[in-house]
Amino acid sequence: MWRRVGRGLLAGPRWLGRRSAEAAGAREITKGARLIGQLADRLRGRQDRDLPIARPDGTVDPQATAFLMGLSEEALLERWRARRRQTAWLSWGCFVLAWLFLVVWGWQTVVTPWGAGRLLSALQVLPFCAVLFLLALRSAWQNWQLRTRRMGKIADYLRTNEIFWPR
């Protein structure tokens, strides 16, 4: 008998809790959290860190790399050419966008009256510009690696005497 009374008293709060969870999208949120967890696990998982195959001098061996990837050497070189074009476009695009946003931010800073809006603008736009500049640098570095066929570090790229800009 006490169970029936207890269930009856808790029926309303349980119903309200279920409806609140449905309204808040709790099921979708948990599915999204599971998906993010699975993607993070995949990112942390083992990847082919042995590719591409580098010689002792740091240059890439296209024949050995193509063999391990199950491709012909011509197919691998074509992939590298396509990726080199992509990294050049991405690098220049990020570089131009970063400067564009920086110029627009500077103009807004000059036009906007002093106040919290000016500070908020700086806090919102400048990190975005920094990320775009870093993406441009990373893509230019990858382009340099593909162009020279060397697995050099970013410091090697910054110290190079060769053409710095992606092409």
Tab-separated table of N, CA and C in Angstrom:
chain	number	residue	atom	x	y	z
A	1	MET	N	0.803	-1.184	0.000
A	1	MET	CA	0.000	0.000	0.000
A	1	MET	C	0.863	1.272	0.000
A	2	TRP	N	1.912	1.260	0.788
A	2	TRP	CA	2.770	2.439	0.836
A	2	TRP	C	3.473	2.671	-0.495
A	3	ARG	N	3.709	1.584	-1.211
A	3	ARG	CA	4.335	1.735	-2.529
A	3	ARG	C	3.415	2.491	-3.470
A	4	ARG	N	2.145	2.146	-3.437
A	4	ARG	CA	1.182	2.845	-4.306
A	4	ARG	C	1.113	4.331	-3.950
A	5	VAL	N	1.118	4.610	-2.688
A	5	VAL	CA	1.054	6.003	-2.254
A	5	VAL	C	2.339	6.733	-2.689
A	6	GLY	N	3.488	6.065	-2.511
A	6	GLY	CA	4.762	6.667	-2.907
A	6	GLY	C	4.819	6.901	-4.405
A	7	ARG	N	4.353	5.914	-5.202
A	7	ARG	CA	4.333	6.073	-6.659
A	7	ARG	C	3.399	7.202	-7.055
A	8	GLY	N	2.270	7.274	-6.394
A	8	GLY	CA	1.300	8.329	-6.710
A	8	GLY	C	1.851	9.710	-6.403
A	9	LEU	N	2.566	9.811	-5.277
A	9	LEU	CA	3.135	11.108	-4.920
A	9	LEU	C	4.282	11.517	-5.850
A	10	LEU	N	5.022	10.526	-6.362
A	10	LEU	CA	6.161	10.829	-7.224
A	10	LEU	C	5.797	10.874	-8.704
A	11	ALA	N	4.552	10.535	-9.038
A	11	ALA	CA	4.163	10.500	-10.453
A	11	ALA	C	4.253	11.882	-11.090
A	12	GLY	N	3.804	12.875	-10.404
A	12	GLY	CA	3.837	14.231	-10.958
A	12	GLY	C	5.248	14.740	-11.186
A	13	PRO	N	6.125	14.663	-10.174
A	13	PRO	CA	7.503	15.117	-10.400
A	13	PRO	C	8.243	14.309	-11.468
A	14	ARG	N	7.991	12.984	-11.544
A	14	ARG	CA	8.626	12.181	-12.590
A	14	ARG	C	8.148	12.616	-13.964
A	15	TRP	N	6.841	12.837	-14.106
A	15	TRP	CA	6.289	13.289	-15.380
A	15	TRP	C	6.879	14.632	-15.771
A	16	LEU	N	6.974	15.535	-14.804
A	16	LEU	CA	7.537	16.859	-15.065
A	16	LEU	C	9.012	16.756	-15.462
A	17	GLY	N	9.747	15.882	-14.806
A	17	GLY	CA	11.163	15.690	-15.141
A	17	GLY	C	11.343	15.145	-16.543
A	18	ARG	N	10.518	14.156	-16.929
A	18	ARG	CA	10.608	13.591	-18.280
A	18	ARG	C	10.265	14.630	-19.330
A	19	ARG	N	9.227	15.396	-19.106
A	19	ARG	CA	8.822	16.413	-20.084
A	19	ARG	C	9.858	17.531	-20.184
A	20	SER	N	10.443	17.882	-19.056
A	20	SER	CA	11.491	18.907	-19.071
A	20	SER	C	12.707	18.423	-19.853
A	21	ALA	N	13.081	17.154	-19.664
A	21	ALA	CA	14.211	16.593	-20.406
A	21	ALA	C	13.919	16.555	-21.902
A	22	GLU	N	12.681	16.205	-22.259
A	22	GLU	CA	12.298	16.204	-23.671
A	22	GLU	C	12.360	17.612	-24.242
A	23	ALA	N	11.866	18.569	-23.500
A	23	ALA	CA	11.840	19.955	-23.983
A	23	ALA	C	13.255	20.514	-24.123
A	24	ALA	N	14.153	20.118	-23.240
A	24	ALA	CA	15.531	20.610	-23.302
A	24	ALA	C	16.353	19.873	-24.345
A	25	GLY	N	15.842	18.761	-24.874
A	25	GLY	CA	16.591	18.003	-25.872
A	25	GLY	C	17.686	17.153	-25.254
A	26	ALA	N	17.415	16.573	-24.101
A	26	ALA	CA	18.425	15.803	-23.390
A	26	ALA	C	18.904	14.611	-24.210
A	27	ARG	N	18.010	13.961	-24.920
A	27	ARG	CA	18.386	12.796	-25.728
A	27	ARG	C	19.350	13.212	-26.841
A	28	GLU	N	19.061	14.327	-27.508
A	28	GLU	CA	19.933	14.805	-28.580
A	28	GLU	C	21.283	15.248	-28.032
A	29	ILE	N	21.256	15.848	-26.856
A	29	ILE	CA	22.504	16.294	-26.243
A	29	ILE	C	23.382	15.099	-25.904
A	30	THR	N	22.793	14.042	-25.343
A	30	THR	CA	23.596	12.867	-25.012
A	30	THR	C	24.108	12.175	-26.272
A	31	LYS	N	23.302	12.145	-27.339
A	31	LYS	CA	23.778	11.568	-28.603
A	31	LYS	C	24.945	12.375	-29.149
A	32	GLY	N	24.841	13.703	-29.086
A	32	GLY	CA	25.923	14.568	-29.542
A	32	GLY	C	27.185	14.381	-28.714
A	33	ALA	N	27.026	14.231	-27.408
A	33	ALA	CA	28.182	14.017	-26.532
A	33	ALA	C	28.850	12.683	-26.845
A	34	ARG	N	28.045	11.650	-27.110
A	34	ARG	CA	28.606	10.352	-27.484
A	34	ARG	C	29.381	10.445	-28.798
A	35	LEU	N	28.822	11.162	-29.769
A	35	LEU	CA	29.488	11.331	-31.056
A	35	LEU	C	30.815	12.060	-30.891
A	36	ILE	N	30.830	13.116	-30.099
A	36	ILE	CA	32.072	13.848	-29.861
A	36	ILE	C	33.101	12.938	-29.183
A	37	GLY	N	32.660	12.137	-28.237
A	37	GLY	CA	33.564	11.195	-27.576
A	37	GLY	C	34.144	10.177	-28.540
A	38	GLN	N	33.305	9.650	-29.444
A	38	GLN	CA	33.786	8.683	-30.433
A	38	GLN	C	34.782	9.324	-31.387
A	39	LEU	N	34.501	10.557	-31.829
A	39	LEU	CA	35.433	11.251	-32.716
A	39	LEU	C	36.759	11.540	-32.020
A	40	ALA	N	36.694	11.905	-30.750
A	40	ALA	CA	37.922	12.151	-29.996
A	40	ALA	C	38.728	10.864	-29.841
A	41	ASP	N	38.042	9.747	-29.611
A	41	ASP	CA	38.738	8.459	-29.518
A	41	ASP	C	39.430	8.115	-30.830
A	42	ARG	N	38.769	8.392	-31.941
A	42	ARG	CA	39.384	8.118	-33.247
A	42	ARG	C	40.605	9.002	-33.472
A	43	LEU	N	40.519	10.257	-33.043
A	43	LEU	CA	41.658	11.146	-33.217
A	43	LEU	C	42.848	10.708	-32.376
A	44	ARG	N	42.559	10.197	-31.188
A	44	ARG	CA	43.630	9.743	-30.314
A	44	ARG	C	44.165	8.377	-30.705
A	45	GLY	N	43.425	7.671	-31.542
A	45	GLY	CA	43.816	6.320	-31.936
A	45	GLY	C	45.069	6.294	-32.781
A	46	ARG	N	45.542	5.082	-33.067
A	46	ARG	CA	46.758	4.908	-33.850
A	46	ARG	C	46.515	5.368	-35.275
A	47	GLN	N	47.448	6.157	-35.763
A	47	GLN	CA	47.402	6.604	-37.140
A	47	GLN	C	48.706	6.210	-37.808
A	48	ASP	N	48.734	6.287	-39.114
A	48	ASP	CA	49.951	5.940	-39.843
A	48	ASP	C	50.970	7.058	-39.695
A	49	ARG	N	51.753	6.967	-38.648
A	49	ARG	CA	52.794	7.965	-38.415
A	49	ARG	C	54.041	7.630	-39.230
A	50	ASP	N	54.078	6.451	-39.860
A	50	ASP	CA	55.244	6.041	-40.620
A	50	ASP	C	55.223	6.603	-42.038
A	51	LEU	N	54.134	7.256	-42.417
A	51	LEU	CA	54.036	7.786	-43.774
A	51	LEU	C	54.165	9.295	-43.737
A	52	PRO	N	54.807	9.899	-44.646
A	52	PRO	CA	55.591	9.328	-45.729
A	52	PRO	C	56.943	8.834	-45.232
A	53	ILE	N	57.558	7.975	-46.040
A	53	ILE	CA	58.853	7.397	-45.690
A	53	ILE	C	59.940	8.429	-45.978
A	54	ALA	N	60.699	8.756	-44.966
A	54	ALA	CA	61.767	9.741	-45.116
A	54	ALA	C	63.122	9.037	-45.109
A	55	ARG	N	64.007	9.551	-45.919
A	55	ARG	CA	65.388	9.066	-45.946
A	55	ARG	C	66.139	9.676	-44.760
A	56	PRO	N	67.335	9.186	-44.480
A	56	PRO	CA	68.083	9.752	-43.346
A	56	PRO	C	68.365	11.253	-43.470
A	57	ASP	N	68.453	11.778	-44.694
A	57	ASP	CA	68.714	13.207	-44.854
A	57	ASP	C	67.455	14.061	-44.720
A	58	GLY	N	66.305	13.427	-44.486
A	58	GLY	CA	65.062	14.147	-44.279
A	58	GLY	C	64.198	14.290	-45.517
A	59	THR	N	64.712	13.888	-46.676
A	59	THR	CA	63.909	13.961	-47.895
A	59	THR	C	62.956	12.773	-47.942
A	60	VAL	N	61.876	12.946	-48.664
A	60	VAL	CA	60.849	11.908	-48.749
A	60	VAL	C	61.178	10.963	-49.902
A	61	ASP	N	60.999	9.680	-49.656
A	61	ASP	CA	61.204	8.664	-50.690
A	61	ASP	C	59.851	8.351	-51.326
A	62	PRO	N	59.576	8.884	-52.534
A	62	PRO	CA	58.255	8.670	-53.128
A	62	PRO	C	57.992	7.216	-53.513
A	63	GLN	N	59.030	6.484	-53.882
A	63	GLN	CA	58.826	5.084	-54.281
A	63	GLN	C	58.372	4.238	-53.097
A	64	ALA	N	59.060	4.359	-51.973
A	64	ALA	CA	58.706	3.571	-50.790
A	64	ALA	C	57.348	4.003	-50.237
A	65	THR	N	57.085	5.297	-50.238
A	65	THR	CA	55.800	5.798	-49.743
A	65	THR	C	54.656	5.292	-50.616
A	66	ALA	N	54.836	5.352	-51.938
A	66	ALA	CA	53.798	4.864	-52.858
A	66	ALA	C	53.572	3.374	-52.668
A	67	PHE	N	54.639	2.625	-52.475
A	67	PHE	CA	54.507	1.177	-52.279
A	67	PHE	C	53.705	0.867	-51.018
A	68	LEU	N	54.007	1.554	-49.913
A	68	LEU	CA	53.286	1.304	-48.661
A	68	LEU	C	51.828	1.745	-48.734
A	69	MET	N	51.543	2.762	-49.555
A	69	MET	CA	50.166	3.228	-49.691
A	69	MET	C	49.382	2.414	-50.710
A	70	GLY	N	50.073	1.554	-51.446
A	70	GLY	CA	49.397	0.739	-52.458
A	70	GLY	C	49.071	1.527	-53.712
A	71	LEU	N	49.889	2.510	-54.024
A	71	LEU	CA	49.682	3.349	-55.203
A	71	LEU	C	50.879	3.237	-56.130
A	72	SER	N	50.675	3.663	-57.359
A	72	SER	CA	51.823	3.799	-58.245
A	72	SER	C	52.524	5.113	-57.885
A	73	GLU	N	53.768	5.215	-58.285
A	73	GLU	CA	54.510	6.434	-57.970
A	73	GLU	C	53.896	7.649	-58.667
A	74	GLU	N	53.403	7.451	-59.882
A	74	GLU	CA	52.767	8.556	-60.612
A	74	GLU	C	51.497	9.029	-59.902
A	75	ALA	N	50.709	8.087	-59.389
A	75	ALA	CA	49.480	8.451	-58.672
A	75	ALA	C	49.809	9.222	-57.397
A	76	LEU	N	50.861	8.801	-56.695
A	76	LEU	CA	51.265	9.502	-55.483
A	76	LEU	C	51.751	10.910	-55.813
A	77	LEU	N	52.541	11.050	-56.858
A	77	LEU	CA	53.028	12.369	-57.243
A	77	LEU	C	51.882	13.278	-57.679
A	78	GLU	N	50.877	12.714	-58.320
A	78	GLU	CA	49.702	13.515	-58.700
A	78	GLU	C	48.937	13.969	-57.462
A	79	ARG	N	48.816	13.093	-56.471
A	79	ARG	CA	48.177	13.478	-55.207
A	79	ARG	C	48.947	14.600	-54.534
A	80	TRP	N	50.270	14.501	-54.559
A	80	TRP	CA	51.090	15.542	-53.953
A	80	TRP	C	50.920	16.867	-54.689
A	81	ARG	N	50.852	16.826	-56.031
A	81	ARG	CA	50.648	18.066	-56.791
A	81	ARG	C	49.297	18.692	-56.450
A	82	ALA	N	48.267	17.853	-56.368
A	82	ALA	CA	46.933	18.366	-56.023
A	82	ALA	C	46.934	18.941	-54.612
A	83	ARG	N	47.577	18.268	-53.683
A	83	ARG	CA	47.632	18.761	-52.300
A	83	ARG	C	48.454	20.051	-52.213
A	84	ARG	N	49.482	20.143	-53.039
A	84	ARG	CA	50.295	21.367	-53.055
A	84	ARG	C	49.461	22.554	-53.535
A	85	ARG	N	48.628	22.338	-54.557
A	85	ARG	CA	47.738	23.404	-55.017
A	85	ARG	C	46.750	23.785	-53.919
A	86	GLN	N	46.210	22.779	-53.232
A	86	GLN	CA	45.251	23.046	-52.155
A	86	GLN	C	45.897	23.848	-51.027
A	87	THR	N	47.096	23.464	-50.624
A	87	THR	CA	47.740	24.177	-49.518
A	87	THR	C	48.100	25.603	-49.922
A	88	ALA	N	48.459	25.810	-51.173
A	88	ALA	CA	48.763	27.173	-51.627
A	88	ALA	C	47.505	28.037	-51.586
A	89	TRP	N	46.404	27.515	-52.116
A	89	TRP	CA	45.138	28.269	-52.096
A	89	TRP	C	44.686	28.537	-50.663
A	90	LEU	N	44.770	27.526	-49.820
A	90	LEU	CA	44.341	27.686	-48.430
A	90	LEU	C	45.215	28.698	-47.700
A	91	SER	N	46.507	28.626	-47.919
A	91	SER	CA	47.412	29.556	-47.253
A	91	SER	C	47.140	30.994	-47.678
A	92	TRP	N	47.061	31.232	-48.969
A	92	TRP	CA	46.798	32.588	-49.447
A	92	TRP	C	45.410	33.060	-49.023
A	93	GLY	N	44.426	32.162	-49.071
A	93	GLY	CA	43.070	32.539	-48.661
A	93	GLY	C	43.001	32.941	-47.200
A	94	CYS	N	43.616	32.147	-46.330
A	94	CYS	CA	43.628	32.482	-44.899
A	94	CYS	C	44.403	33.765	-44.646
A	95	PHE	N	45.505	33.951	-45.359
A	95	PHE	CA	46.317	35.152	-45.194
A	95	PHE	C	45.528	36.404	-45.586
A	96	VAL	N	44.861	36.344	-46.731
A	96	VAL	CA	44.074	37.496	-47.198
A	96	VAL	C	42.893	37.758	-46.260
A	97	LEU	N	42.195	36.688	-45.846
A	97	LEU	CA	41.070	36.861	-44.922
A	97	LEU	C	41.515	37.456	-43.590
A	98	ALA	N	42.653	37.006	-43.089
A	98	ALA	CA	43.145	37.534	-41.816
A	98	ALA	C	43.428	39.031	-41.937
A	99	TRP	N	44.082	39.442	-43.019
A	99	TRP	CA	44.352	40.868	-43.209
A	99	TRP	C	43.066	41.649	-43.409
A	100	LEU	N	42.128	41.061	-44.137
A	100	LEU	CA	40.847	41.736	-44.360
A	100	LEU	C	40.121	41.966	-43.037
A	101	PHE	N	40.031	40.940	-42.218
A	101	PHE	CA	39.377	41.080	-40.918
A	101	PHE	C	40.128	42.060	-40.027
A	102	LEU	N	41.462	42.061	-40.111
A	102	LEU	CA	42.250	42.976	-39.306
A	102	LEU	C	42.017	44.426	-39.732
A	103	VAL	N	41.924	44.651	-41.044
A	103	VAL	CA	41.660	46.011	-41.537
A	103	VAL	C	40.255	46.453	-41.146
A	104	VAL	N	39.273	45.564	-41.301
A	104	VAL	CA	37.897	45.907	-40.902
A	104	VAL	C	37.837	46.164	-39.405
A	105	TRP	N	38.552	45.371	-38.614
A	105	TRP	CA	38.575	45.594	-37.171
A	105	TRP	C	39.195	46.958	-36.851
A	106	GLY	N	40.304	47.287	-37.538
A	106	GLY	CA	40.935	48.583	-37.308
A	106	GLY	C	40.020	49.739	-37.671
A	107	TRP	N	39.315	49.604	-38.772
A	107	TRP	CA	38.369	50.636	-39.182
A	107	TRP	C	37.241	50.767	-38.163
A	108	GLN	N	36.710	49.630	-37.707
A	108	GLN	CA	35.647	49.651	-36.697
A	108	GLN	C	36.141	50.277	-35.396
A	109	THR	N	37.394	50.005	-35.051
A	109	THR	CA	37.946	50.563	-33.821
A	109	THR	C	38.034	52.081	-33.915
A	110	VAL	N	38.392	52.586	-35.081
A	110	VAL	CA	38.493	54.028	-35.264
A	110	VAL	C	37.107	54.668	-35.258
A	111	VAL	N	36.121	54.010	-35.881
A	111	VAL	CA	34.782	54.571	-36.026
A	111	VAL	C	33.949	54.435	-34.752
A	112	THR	N	34.119	53.323	-34.033
A	112	THR	CA	33.303	53.052	-32.850
A	112	THR	C	33.683	54.000	-31.714
A	113	PRO	N	32.694	54.587	-31.057
A	113	PRO	CA	33.015	55.453	-29.915
A	113	PRO	C	33.584	54.632	-28.756
A	114	TRP	N	34.300	55.335	-27.884
A	114	TRP	CA	34.890	54.659	-26.739
A	114	TRP	C	33.802	54.018	-25.888
A	115	GLY	N	34.078	52.796	-25.464
A	115	GLY	CA	33.126	52.116	-24.601
A	115	GLY	C	33.360	50.620	-24.600
A	116	ALA	N	32.388	49.915	-24.054
A	116	ALA	CA	32.504	48.460	-23.939
A	116	ALA	C	32.448	47.786	-25.304
A	117	GLY	N	31.739	48.384	-26.259
A	117	GLY	CA	31.645	47.800	-27.599
A	117	GLY	C	32.984	47.707	-28.290
A	118	ARG	N	33.825	48.689	-28.056
A	118	ARG	CA	35.155	48.691	-28.669
A	118	ARG	C	36.003	47.562	-28.089
A	119	LEU	N	35.967	47.381	-26.787
A	119	LEU	CA	36.717	46.314	-26.140
A	119	LEU	C	36.188	44.952	-26.553
A	120	LEU	N	34.873	44.825	-26.617
A	120	LEU	CA	34.269	43.567	-27.027
A	120	LEU	C	34.658	43.216	-28.456
A	121	SER	N	34.698	44.197	-29.317
A	121	SER	CA	35.115	43.975	-30.699
A	121	SER	C	36.541	43.460	-30.759
A	122	ALA	N	37.422	44.041	-29.985
A	122	ALA	CA	38.820	43.605	-29.969
A	122	ALA	C	38.942	42.179	-29.459
A	123	LEU	N	38.189	41.871	-28.427
A	123	LEU	CA	38.270	40.531	-27.862
A	123	LEU	C	37.681	39.472	-28.788
A	124	GLN	N	36.758	39.847	-29.645
A	124	GLN	CA	36.131	38.880	-30.540
A	124	GLN	C	36.908	38.690	-31.824
A	125	VAL	N	37.453	39.729	-32.388
A	125	VAL	CA	38.029	39.653	-33.731
A	125	VAL	C	39.511	39.292	-33.721
A	126	LEU	N	40.271	39.817	-32.797
A	126	LEU	CA	41.715	39.582	-32.827
A	126	LEU	C	42.108	38.108	-32.687
A	127	PRO	N	41.495	37.320	-31.806
A	127	PRO	CA	41.856	35.894	-31.780
A	127	PRO	C	41.506	35.184	-33.093
A	128	PHE	N	40.422	35.587	-33.714
A	128	PHE	CA	40.036	35.005	-34.994
A	128	PHE	C	41.083	35.315	-36.056
A	129	CYS	N	41.582	36.554	-36.051
A	129	CYS	CA	42.646	36.940	-36.990
A	129	CYS	C	43.918	36.132	-36.715
A	130	ALA	N	44.244	35.954	-35.459
A	130	ALA	CA	45.439	35.183	-35.102
A	130	ALA	C	45.319	33.747	-35.589
A	131	VAL	N	44.155	33.141	-35.436
A	131	VAL	CA	43.943	31.773	-35.910
A	131	VAL	C	44.091	31.702	-37.423
A	132	LEU	N	43.544	32.673	-38.128
A	132	LEU	CA	43.681	32.679	-39.582
A	132	LEU	C	45.137	32.833	-40.004
A	133	PHE	N	45.898	33.687	-39.326
A	133	PHE	CA	47.317	33.823	-39.640
A	133	PHE	C	48.068	32.518	-39.367
A	134	LEU	N	47.733	31.849	-38.265
A	134	LEU	CA	48.391	30.575	-37.958
A	134	LEU	C	48.023	29.492	-38.967
A	135	LEU	N	46.771	29.464	-39.413
A	135	LEU	CA	46.382	28.508	-40.451
A	135	LEU	C	47.111	28.787	-41.760
A	136	ALA	N	47.291	30.061	-42.083
A	136	ALA	CA	48.042	30.423	-43.287
A	136	ALA	C	49.486	29.947	-43.173
A	137	LEU	N	50.087	30.134	-42.003
A	137	LEU	CA	51.461	29.686	-41.804
A	137	LEU	C	51.569	28.172	-41.897
A	138	ARG	N	50.633	27.459	-41.292
A	138	ARG	CA	50.668	25.997	-41.332
A	138	ARG	C	50.511	25.473	-42.754
A	139	SER	N	49.609	26.065	-43.517
A	139	SER	CA	49.417	25.632	-44.898
A	139	SER	C	50.632	25.963	-45.751
A	140	ALA	N	51.251	27.105	-45.511
A	140	ALA	CA	52.467	27.461	-46.247
A	140	ALA	C	53.597	26.488	-45.912
A	141	TRP	N	53.684	26.076	-44.653
A	141	TRP	CA	54.694	25.100	-44.242
A	141	TRP	C	54.456	23.764	-44.931
A	142	GLN	N	53.193	23.309	-44.977
A	142	GLN	CA	52.880	22.062	-45.665
A	142	GLN	C	53.194	22.170	-47.159
A	143	ASN	N	52.918	23.332	-47.740
A	143	ASN	CA	53.226	23.547	-49.148
A	143	ASN	C	54.732	23.464	-49.374
A	144	TRP	N	55.494	24.048	-48.467
A	144	TRP	CA	56.955	23.978	-48.571
A	144	TRP	C	57.439	22.541	-48.472
A	145	GLN	N	56.845	21.754	-47.553
A	145	GLN	CA	57.230	20.349	-47.423
A	145	GLN	C	56.941	19.584	-48.711
A	146	LEU	N	55.797	19.841	-49.326
A	146	LEU	CA	55.457	19.167	-50.570
A	146	LEU	C	56.346	19.650	-51.720
A	147	ARG	N	56.652	20.924	-51.726
A	147	ARG	CA	57.453	21.494	-52.805
A	147	ARG	C	58.889	20.996	-52.758
A	148	THR	N	59.468	20.925	-51.573
A	148	THR	CA	60.861	20.510	-51.432
A	148	THR	C	61.002	19.010	-51.187
A	149	ARG	N	59.883	18.347	-50.903
A	149	ARG	CA	59.865	16.913	-50.575
A	149	ARG	C	60.798	16.604	-49.411
A	150	ARG	N	60.709	17.454	-48.397
A	150	ARG	CA	61.466	17.272	-47.162
A	150	ARG	C	60.500	17.294	-45.994
A	151	MET	N	60.778	16.488	-44.991
A	151	MET	CA	59.965	16.466	-43.777
A	151	MET	C	60.591	17.392	-42.750
A	152	GLY	N	60.710	18.661	-43.117
A	152	GLY	CA	61.327	19.639	-42.236
A	152	GLY	C	60.357	20.146	-41.179
A	153	LYS	N	60.915	20.606	-40.099
A	153	LYS	CA	60.119	21.197	-39.031
A	153	LYS	C	59.759	22.621	-39.404
A	154	ILE	N	58.879	23.218	-38.630
A	154	ILE	CA	58.450	24.584	-38.902
A	154	ILE	C	59.635	25.545	-38.787
A	155	ALA	N	60.566	25.257	-37.888
A	155	ALA	CA	61.753	26.108	-37.753
A	155	ALA	C	62.605	26.044	-39.014
A	156	ASP	N	62.702	24.868	-39.627
A	156	ASP	CA	63.439	24.745	-40.889
A	156	ASP	C	62.777	25.574	-41.978
A	157	TYR	N	61.459	25.563	-41.992
A	157	TYR	CA	60.735	26.348	-42.993
A	157	TYR	C	60.959	27.846	-42.781
A	158	LEU	N	60.942	28.286	-41.539
A	158	LEU	CA	61.120	29.706	-41.261
A	158	LEU	C	62.548	30.181	-41.525
A	159	ARG	N	63.531	29.267	-41.434
A	159	ARG	CA	64.923	29.625	-41.668
A	159	ARG	C	65.390	29.384	-43.099
A	160	THR	N	64.519	28.910	-43.970
A	160	THR	CA	64.944	28.526	-45.312
A	160	THR	C	65.363	29.727	-46.155
A	161	ASN	N	66.275	29.502	-47.060
A	161	ASN	CA	66.701	30.520	-48.006
A	161	ASN	C	65.919	30.417	-49.311
A	162	GLU	N	65.111	29.376	-49.418
A	162	GLU	CA	64.315	29.184	-50.625
A	162	GLU	C	63.119	30.134	-50.595
A	163	ILE	N	62.294	30.040	-51.626
A	163	ILE	CA	61.110	30.893	-51.708
A	163	ILE	C	60.196	30.567	-50.528
A	164	PHE	N	59.873	31.590	-49.767
A	164	PHE	CA	59.090	31.438	-48.545
A	164	PHE	C	57.607	31.280	-48.838
A	165	TRP	N	57.103	32.027	-49.809
A	165	TRP	CA	55.661	32.074	-50.073
A	165	TRP	C	55.201	30.821	-50.791
A	166	PRO	N	54.012	30.338	-50.465
A	166	PRO	CA	53.500	29.122	-51.135
A	166	PRO	C	53.214	29.389	-52.618
A	167	ARG	N	53.456	28.379	-53.411
A	167	ARG	CA	53.160	28.478	-54.841
A	167	ARG	C	52.760	27.128	-55.358
